[in-house]
Coordinates of C-alpha atoms and ligand atoms in Angstrom, one line a residue:
M1 CA -98.9 127.4 -69.5
S2 CA -95.4 127.9 -71.0
P3 CA -92.5 126.3 -69.2
T4 CA -90.7 128.6 -66.8
V5 CA -87.0 129.0 -66.4
D6 CA -85.8 129.3 -62.8
T7 CA -84.2 132.8 -62.7
A8 CA -84.2 132.9 -58.9
V9 CA -80.6 131.6 -58.7
P10 CA -78.1 133.9 -60.4
V11 CA -75.9 132.1 -62.9
G12 CA -72.7 132.8 -60.9
D13 CA -74.2 131.3 -57.7
A14 CA -75.3 128.2 -59.6
I15 CA -71.8 127.7 -61.0
L16 CA -70.2 128.2 -57.6
R17 CA -72.6 125.6 -56.1
R18 CA -71.8 123.1 -58.8
Q19 CA -68.1 123.7 -58.3
R20 CA -68.5 123.1 -54.6
I21 CA -70.2 119.7 -55.1
R22 CA -68.2 118.5 -58.1
E23 CA -64.6 119.7 -57.7
S24 CA -61.9 118.4 -55.4
A25 CA -61.5 119.1 -51.7
A26 CA -58.0 120.2 -52.6
R27 CA -59.1 123.2 -54.6
T28 CA -57.5 126.4 -53.3
Y29 CA -58.1 129.9 -54.8
A30 CA -61.7 128.9 -55.6
R31 CA -62.3 128.8 -51.8
S32 CA -60.6 132.2 -51.1
F33 CA -62.4 133.9 -54.0
P34 CA -65.9 132.7 -54.5
I35 CA -66.4 134.7 -57.7
V36 CA -67.0 133.6 -61.3
P37 CA -64.9 135.7 -63.6
V38 CA -66.6 136.2 -67.0
R39 CA -64.3 138.9 -68.5
A40 CA -60.9 140.3 -67.7
N41 CA -58.9 143.1 -69.2
G42 CA -55.6 144.4 -67.8
M43 CA -55.9 144.4 -64.1
T44 CA -59.6 144.3 -64.0
V45 CA -61.7 141.1 -63.6
E46 CA -65.5 141.2 -64.0
G47 CA -67.6 138.7 -62.1
A48 CA -70.8 137.0 -63.3
D49 CA -72.6 139.3 -60.8
G50 CA -71.4 142.3 -62.7
R51 CA -68.9 143.3 -59.9
R52 CA -65.4 144.5 -60.9
Y53 CA -62.2 143.6 -59.1
L54 CA -58.6 144.8 -59.3
D55 CA -56.6 141.7 -59.6
C56 CA -53.4 141.6 -57.5
L57 CA -53.1 137.9 -57.8
S58 CA -52.5 137.9 -61.5
G59 CA -52.7 134.1 -61.9
A60 CA -50.2 133.7 -59.0
G61 CA -47.8 136.1 -60.6
T62 CA -48.2 134.9 -64.2
L63 CA -49.9 137.8 -65.8
V64 CA -47.1 140.4 -66.0
L65 CA -49.1 142.2 -68.8
G66 CA -52.4 141.7 -67.0
H67 CA -55.3 139.8 -68.5
N68 CA -55.8 139.7 -72.3
H69 CA -53.1 142.2 -73.2
P70 CA -53.6 143.2 -76.9
V71 CA -50.0 142.2 -77.8
V72 CA -50.6 138.7 -76.3
L73 CA -54.0 138.3 -78.0
A74 CA -52.5 139.4 -81.3
A75 CA -49.7 136.9 -81.0
I76 CA -52.2 134.1 -80.3
R77 CA -54.5 135.1 -83.1
R78 CA -51.7 135.4 -85.6
T79 CA -50.5 131.9 -84.7
L80 CA -54.0 130.5 -84.9
D81 CA -54.6 132.1 -88.3
S82 CA -51.3 130.9 -89.6
G83 CA -52.3 127.2 -89.4
A84 CA -49.3 126.3 -87.4
P85 CA -49.6 123.0 -85.5
L86 CA -50.7 123.7 -81.9
H87 CA -49.1 120.6 -80.3
L88 CA -45.8 119.2 -81.3
L89 CA -44.0 117.3 -78.5
D90 CA -40.5 118.8 -78.8
L91 CA -40.2 119.1 -82.6
A92 CA -38.7 122.2 -84.1
T93 CA -41.1 125.0 -85.1
A94 CA -40.7 128.6 -86.1
E95 CA -42.6 129.6 -82.9
K96 CA -40.3 127.7 -80.7
D97 CA -37.3 129.0 -82.5
D98 CA -38.6 132.6 -82.0
F99 CA -39.4 132.0 -78.4
T100 CA -36.0 130.6 -77.7
T101 CA -34.4 133.7 -79.4
A102 CA -36.6 136.0 -77.3
L103 CA -35.8 134.1 -74.1
F104 CA -32.0 134.0 -74.7
E105 CA -32.0 137.7 -75.6
S106 CA -33.7 138.5 -72.3
L107 CA -31.4 136.4 -70.1
P108 CA -28.2 137.9 -68.6
P109 CA -25.6 137.6 -71.4
A110 CA -23.0 135.9 -69.2
F111 CA -25.5 133.2 -68.6
A112 CA -27.2 133.0 -72.0
D113 CA -24.0 133.0 -74.1
R114 CA -23.2 129.4 -73.1
A115 CA -26.6 128.1 -72.2
R116 CA -29.0 125.3 -73.3
V117 CA -32.7 125.2 -72.8
H118 CA -34.8 122.2 -72.1
F119 CA -38.6 122.5 -72.6
C120 CA -40.4 120.8 -69.8
G121 CA -44.0 119.7 -69.0
P122 CA -45.8 123.0 -68.7
A123 CA -45.5 123.7 -64.9
G124 CA -42.9 125.2 -62.8
T125 CA -42.7 122.1 -60.7
D126 CA -41.7 120.0 -63.7
A127 CA -38.9 122.3 -64.6
V128 CA -37.7 122.1 -61.0
E129 CA -37.7 118.3 -61.3
A130 CA -35.8 118.6 -64.5
A131 CA -33.2 120.9 -63.1
L132 CA -32.5 118.6 -60.1
K133 CA -32.3 115.5 -62.4
L134 CA -29.9 117.4 -64.7
M135 CA -27.6 118.2 -61.8
R136 CA -27.9 114.7 -60.3
T137 CA -26.8 113.3 -63.7
A138 CA -24.0 115.8 -64.1
T139 CA -22.5 115.3 -60.7
G140 CA -23.4 111.7 -60.0
R141 CA -24.6 112.9 -56.6
R142 CA -28.1 112.7 -55.1
G143 CA -28.7 115.2 -52.3
A144 CA -29.8 118.8 -52.6
L145 CA -29.4 121.9 -50.6
A146 CA -32.6 123.9 -50.1
F147 CA -33.8 126.7 -47.9
T148 CA -36.3 127.2 -45.1
G149 CA -39.5 128.9 -46.5
A150 CA -38.7 127.7 -50.1
Y151 CA -41.5 126.8 -52.5
H152 CA -40.5 124.9 -55.6
G153 CA -43.7 122.9 -56.6
M154 CA -46.0 120.1 -55.8
T155 CA -45.0 117.0 -57.7
S156 CA -43.9 114.0 -55.7
G157 CA -43.4 110.4 -56.4
A158 CA -44.2 110.3 -60.1
L159 CA -40.8 108.8 -60.9
A160 CA -41.0 106.5 -57.8
V161 CA -44.0 104.7 -59.3
T162 CA -42.6 104.6 -62.8
G163 CA -41.5 101.1 -64.0
S164 CA -38.6 101.9 -66.2
V165 CA -35.5 100.9 -64.2
A166 CA -33.3 103.0 -66.5
A167 CA -35.3 106.1 -65.9
R168 CA -36.1 105.6 -62.2
V169 CA -33.2 104.0 -60.4
P170 CA -30.4 106.4 -61.0
L171 CA -32.5 109.5 -60.1
A172 CA -35.7 108.6 -58.4
G173 CA -36.6 109.8 -55.0
A174 CA -35.9 113.2 -53.5
G175 CA -32.5 112.2 -52.3
D176 CA -31.3 113.8 -49.1
V177 CA -32.4 117.4 -48.8
T178 CA -30.4 119.5 -46.4
R179 CA -32.4 122.5 -45.2
L180 CA -30.4 125.7 -44.8
P181 CA -31.7 128.9 -43.1
Y182 CA -32.9 131.5 -45.6
P183 CA -32.4 135.1 -44.4
Y184 CA -35.6 136.6 -43.1
P185 CA -34.9 139.7 -41.1
Y186 CA -38.4 140.0 -39.6
R187 CA -38.4 136.4 -38.3
C188 CA -34.7 135.7 -38.3
P189 CA -33.9 132.0 -38.1
F190 CA -31.0 132.9 -35.8
G191 CA -33.0 135.3 -33.6
V192 CA -30.7 138.3 -34.4
G193 CA -32.4 139.9 -37.5
G194 CA -31.0 142.5 -39.9
E195 CA -27.9 142.0 -42.0
R196 CA -26.3 139.9 -39.2
G197 CA -28.9 137.1 -39.8
A198 CA -27.9 136.9 -43.4
E199 CA -24.2 136.8 -42.5
L200 CA -24.8 134.0 -40.0
S201 CA -26.7 132.1 -42.7
V202 CA -23.5 132.3 -44.9
T203 CA -21.2 131.2 -42.1
Y204 CA -23.5 128.3 -41.1
T205 CA -23.8 127.1 -44.7
E206 CA -20.1 127.2 -45.3
R207 CA -19.1 125.5 -42.0
L208 CA -21.8 122.8 -42.4
L209 CA -20.6 121.9 -45.9
D210 CA -17.0 121.8 -44.7
D211 CA -17.6 119.8 -41.6
P212 CA -16.7 116.1 -42.3
S213 CA -19.1 115.1 -39.5
G214 CA -21.8 117.7 -40.4
G215 CA -23.9 114.9 -41.9
V216 CA -24.1 116.4 -45.4
A217 CA -22.8 114.4 -48.3
A218 CA -21.6 116.3 -51.3
P219 CA -24.8 117.5 -52.9
A220 CA -25.9 117.5 -56.5
A221 CA -27.2 121.1 -56.3
M222 CA -28.3 124.0 -54.3
I223 CA -31.7 125.4 -55.2
L224 CA -33.0 128.8 -54.1
E225 CA -35.3 131.7 -54.9
A226 CA -33.8 135.2 -55.0
V227 CA -37.1 136.5 -53.5
Q228 CA -39.2 133.8 -51.8
G229 CA -42.7 134.2 -53.0
E230 CA -45.0 131.6 -51.4
G231 CA -42.6 131.7 -48.4
G232 CA -44.0 135.2 -47.7
V233 CA -42.3 137.6 -50.1
V234 CA -38.9 137.5 -48.6
P235 CA -36.1 139.1 -50.7
A236 CA -32.6 137.7 -50.1
P237 CA -29.9 140.4 -49.7
D238 CA -27.7 140.7 -52.8
D239 CA -24.6 140.0 -50.7
W240 CA -26.1 136.8 -49.4
L241 CA -26.8 135.6 -53.0
R242 CA -23.2 136.5 -54.0
A243 CA -22.0 134.5 -51.0
M244 CA -24.1 131.5 -52.0
R245 CA -22.7 131.7 -55.5
R246 CA -19.2 131.8 -54.1
I247 CA -19.8 129.0 -51.7
T248 CA -21.3 126.7 -54.3
A249 CA -18.7 127.6 -56.9
E250 CA -15.8 126.9 -54.6
R251 CA -17.2 123.5 -53.7
G252 CA -18.2 122.4 -57.2
I253 CA -22.0 122.5 -56.3
P254 CA -24.2 123.6 -59.2
L255 CA -26.5 126.5 -58.2
I256 CA -30.1 126.4 -59.5
V257 CA -32.0 129.6 -59.2
D258 CA -35.8 129.2 -59.3
E259 CA -37.1 132.2 -61.2
V260 CA -40.6 130.8 -61.7
Q261 CA -42.2 133.6 -59.8
T262 CA -39.5 136.3 -59.9
G263 CA -38.9 136.3 -63.6
V264 CA -39.9 138.7 -66.4
G265 CA -39.5 142.0 -64.6
R266 CA -41.5 141.1 -61.5
T267 CA -38.8 142.2 -59.0
G268 CA -37.7 145.3 -60.9
A269 CA -35.0 143.4 -62.9
M270 CA -35.8 141.3 -65.9
W271 CA -34.5 138.3 -63.9
A272 CA -34.0 138.6 -60.1
V273 CA -30.4 137.3 -60.3
Q274 CA -29.5 140.5 -62.1
H275 CA -29.9 142.5 -58.8
S276 CA -26.9 140.7 -57.4
G277 CA -25.2 140.0 -60.7
I278 CA -24.6 136.3 -60.0
T279 CA -24.5 133.8 -62.8
P280 CA -26.3 130.6 -61.8
D281 CA -25.6 127.2 -63.3
A282 CA -29.3 126.7 -64.0
M283 CA -32.4 128.8 -64.0
V284 CA -35.9 127.4 -63.7
L285 CA -38.5 129.5 -65.5
S286 CA -42.3 129.3 -65.9
K287 CA -45.4 131.4 -65.1
A288 CA -44.9 134.7 -67.1
I289 CA -42.7 133.3 -69.8
G290 CA -45.8 131.7 -71.4
G291 CA -47.6 135.1 -71.7
S292 CA -50.5 133.6 -69.7
L293 CA -50.4 130.2 -71.3
P294 CA -48.6 127.1 -69.8
L295 CA -44.9 126.9 -70.5
A296 CA -41.9 125.9 -68.4
V297 CA -38.2 125.5 -69.1
V298 CA -34.9 124.9 -67.5
V299 CA -32.0 126.9 -68.9
Y300 CA -28.5 125.8 -67.9
R301 CA -24.9 126.2 -68.7
E302 CA -23.9 124.0 -71.5
E303 CA -21.2 122.0 -69.6
Y304 CA -24.0 120.3 -67.7
D305 CA -25.7 119.1 -70.8
G306 CA -24.7 115.5 -70.3
W307 CA -28.0 113.9 -69.8
P308 CA -29.1 111.3 -72.3
P309 CA -32.0 111.7 -74.9
G310 CA -35.3 111.1 -73.1
A311 CA -33.9 112.0 -69.7
H312 CA -36.8 114.4 -69.1
T313 CA -39.6 113.8 -71.5
G314 CA -43.3 114.9 -71.3
T315 CA -46.2 115.1 -73.8
F316 CA -46.9 118.8 -73.5
R317 CA -43.5 120.3 -74.2
G318 CA -44.5 121.9 -77.5
N319 CA -47.3 124.4 -76.8
T320 CA -47.1 126.6 -79.9
L321 CA -49.6 129.2 -78.6
A322 CA -47.7 129.6 -75.3
M323 CA -44.5 130.1 -77.2
A324 CA -46.0 132.8 -79.4
A325 CA -47.6 134.5 -76.4
G326 CA -44.4 134.1 -74.3
A327 CA -42.1 135.6 -77.0
A328 CA -44.5 138.6 -77.4
T329 CA -44.6 139.1 -73.6
L330 CA -40.8 138.9 -73.1
R331 CA -40.3 141.4 -75.9
Y332 CA -43.0 143.8 -74.8
V333 CA -41.7 143.9 -71.2
A334 CA -38.2 144.7 -72.4
A335 CA -39.2 147.2 -75.0
N336 CA -41.7 149.2 -72.9
G337 CA -39.7 150.1 -69.8
L338 CA -41.8 147.7 -67.7
V339 CA -38.8 146.5 -65.7
A340 CA -37.9 150.0 -64.5
R341 CA -41.6 150.7 -63.9
S342 CA -41.8 147.6 -61.7
E343 CA -38.9 148.8 -59.7
Q344 CA -40.1 152.4 -59.3
L345 CA -43.8 151.8 -58.7
G346 CA -43.0 148.8 -56.5
A347 CA -40.7 151.0 -54.3
R348 CA -43.4 153.7 -54.1
M349 CA -46.2 151.2 -53.2
T350 CA -44.0 149.5 -50.6
A351 CA -43.1 152.8 -49.0
R352 CA -46.8 153.8 -48.9
L353 CA -47.7 150.5 -47.3
D354 CA -44.8 150.8 -44.8
G355 CA -46.2 154.2 -43.9
L356 CA -49.5 152.6 -42.8
R357 CA -47.7 150.7 -40.1
S358 CA -47.7 153.6 -37.6
G359 CA -51.5 153.8 -37.7
L360 CA -52.1 150.1 -38.1
P361 CA -50.1 148.1 -35.6
V362 CA -51.5 144.9 -37.1
I363 CA -49.0 145.4 -40.0
G364 CA -45.9 143.9 -38.6
D365 CA -43.7 144.1 -41.7
V366 CA -43.8 145.4 -45.3
R367 CA -41.2 144.1 -47.7
G368 CA -40.6 143.1 -51.3
R369 CA -38.8 143.9 -54.5
G370 CA -40.4 145.6 -57.5
L371 CA -44.0 144.6 -57.9
M372 CA -43.6 141.6 -55.6
I373 CA -44.8 143.0 -52.3
G374 CA -45.7 141.4 -49.0
V375 CA -47.5 142.8 -45.9
E376 CA -47.1 140.6 -42.9
L377 CA -50.1 140.8 -40.5
V378 CA -49.5 140.2 -36.8
D379 CA -51.2 140.3 -33.4
P380 CA -50.2 143.5 -31.7
A381 CA -51.3 142.0 -28.3
G382 CA -49.0 139.0 -28.6
T383 CA -45.5 138.6 -27.1
P384 CA -42.7 139.8 -29.4
D385 CA -39.9 137.4 -30.2
A386 CA -36.2 138.0 -29.7
C387 CA -36.1 140.3 -32.8
G388 CA -39.3 142.2 -31.8
A389 CA -41.5 140.3 -34.3
L390 CA -45.0 139.8 -33.1
P391 CA -46.9 136.5 -33.6
A392 CA -48.4 136.1 -37.1
D393 CA -52.1 136.5 -37.3
P394 CA -53.5 134.1 -40.0
E395 CA -57.2 134.7 -38.9
L396 CA -56.8 138.4 -39.3
A397 CA -55.2 137.8 -42.7
V398 CA -58.2 135.8 -43.8
R399 CA -60.5 138.6 -42.7
V400 CA -58.4 141.1 -44.6
R401 CA -58.5 139.0 -47.7
E402 CA -62.3 138.9 -47.4
A403 CA -62.5 142.6 -46.7
C404 CA -60.4 143.3 -49.8
L405 CA -62.7 141.2 -52.0
R406 CA -65.7 143.1 -50.7
R407 CA -63.9 146.3 -51.7
G408 CA -63.2 144.9 -55.2
L409 CA -59.6 143.8 -54.6
I410 CA -58.2 140.3 -55.2
V411 CA -55.2 139.7 -52.9
E412 CA -53.9 136.2 -51.9
L413 CA -52.1 135.2 -48.7
G414 CA -48.8 133.3 -48.3
G415 CA -46.0 133.1 -45.9
R416 CA -45.0 130.7 -43.2
H417 CA -48.2 131.1 -41.3
D418 CA -50.4 132.3 -44.2
A419 CA -50.4 135.7 -42.7
V420 CA -48.7 137.6 -45.5
L421 CA -50.8 139.6 -48.0
R422 CA -49.1 139.1 -51.3
L423 CA -49.4 141.8 -54.0
L424 CA -48.4 140.6 -57.5
P425 CA -50.1 143.2 -59.8
P426 CA -49.4 143.3 -63.5
L427 CA -46.4 145.4 -64.5
T428 CA -48.8 147.4 -66.6
I429 CA -50.7 148.7 -63.5
T430 CA -51.4 152.4 -63.8
D431 CA -50.8 155.0 -61.1
E432 CA -54.5 155.4 -60.5
Q433 CA -54.9 151.6 -60.1
A434 CA -52.0 151.5 -57.7
E435 CA -53.7 154.3 -55.6
A436 CA -56.9 152.3 -55.7
V437 CA -55.1 149.1 -54.6
L438 CA -53.5 151.0 -51.7
D439 CA -56.7 152.7 -50.6
R440 CA -58.7 149.5 -50.7
L441 CA -56.0 147.5 -48.9
G442 CA -55.5 150.1 -46.2
D443 CA -59.3 150.4 -45.6
A444 CA -59.6 146.6 -45.6
V445 CA -56.9 146.1 -43.0
E446 CA -58.4 148.8 -40.8
A447 CA -61.9 147.3 -41.0
A448 CA -60.6 143.7 -40.4
A449 CA -58.5 144.8 -37.4
R450 CA -61.7 146.3 -36.0
C451 CA -63.6 143.2 -36.9
T452 CA -66.1 145.2 -39.1
P453 CA -66.9 144.3 -42.7
Ligands
PMP1 N1 -41.2 127.7 -58.0 C1 -41.7 128.8 -57.5 C2 -40.8 129.9 -57.0 C3 -43.1 129.1 -57.5 O1 -43.6 130.2 -57.0 C4 -44.0 128.1 -58.0 C5 -45.5 128.3 -58.0 N2 -46.0 129.2 -57.2 C6 -43.4 126.9 -58.5 C7 -42.0 126.7 -58.5 C8 -44.3 125.8 -59.0 O2 -44.8 126.2 -60.2 P1 -46.2 125.4 -60.8 O3 -47.3 125.8 -59.8 O4 -46.4 126.0 -62.1 O5 -45.9 124.0 -60.7

């Protein structure tokens, strides 16, 4: 008898089973989306089981041109064929030079004209660390001002267990972080909602910083997102951002804007700071700037460039392919009207989703900017808070995510209670794909609210 191959278990199921038993308990998306992608093109991902999905996760907001965009693939192929070295620490290369040119051309001129860039280890969190260290060095202060609902990354303690006294002692540790209230009209930290909540956040920040007994030592920096992503897609009002810029400038506090998720057209501006017109002291960039490959930088005004050689090193700061893919992506987004497309289509999709609220009371709030859209799911039977917001419903959100997947739609959750559906489609999404996303999402919310598949 000839040996038999066990074909009873589909290959995708076998891979998923091996992943379950071999990979870390800390894995995340793999739990939410038990699929094995084998091919991806634009917004479509095909699983090993032959099913096709519309991808509104886009590598957590990374893939502004979708999967395997021809321009990105061409840049990668060109670089591979050129024989350029692929890994180079922070040495000068033509690819890095070109990426830096593309990046500086894309940044607001008032910022880019007098800016420096530092290439970091290839993760947003490393660039955040770099920005904080830079400002600690520049100001000689330790503390930072940060906001409720903020997400800036996951590294902790790497410096704390590093031996080098010179590297560690002046900067290690988180320092004191003073947490300030981020405006969030639906779940207002002051219980008043609307514009008033944002105004109170400004007043509170200003008075706290000026109160000699407020408990806050002069900080090294303020760090914020112009639209909070992981915090539940919460856009800050432009006036509030301008106020934070004024408050920090008046008090000599460097302002770091974390554009890891909001950058490269995602919010309907090339960079989210452009909505308010503020010029930060530093911008932290990652995700989309690498054109789907790992890359992270901090860009900052040159007067802060006083840190010594080696102040923020890392092995993988010279990813040639990511620089080529990133430069191609930045130029393609700018040259093909994708920023305006993000703004217009995002507004249309947000309005359509908002329109679902009347028929689907489980949708508590719909908000966003450009193609960064959030749908907050609530329990309509719960007791409203002072602003009329109903309790978040994370269990319903999980059911909706599952119902979306069954309908061929990949949507991840976020927000304070993990009850916000977060839509981050590529900026190349077509009108037909947008319709399909909205139809599938609406259908999934309805089914999940009725507890049917
Ligand atoms: N800042 C923001 C605003 C983010 O959204 C993220 C990631 N979601 C990070 C920083 C951290 O980036 P990374 O996961 O690449 O470390």
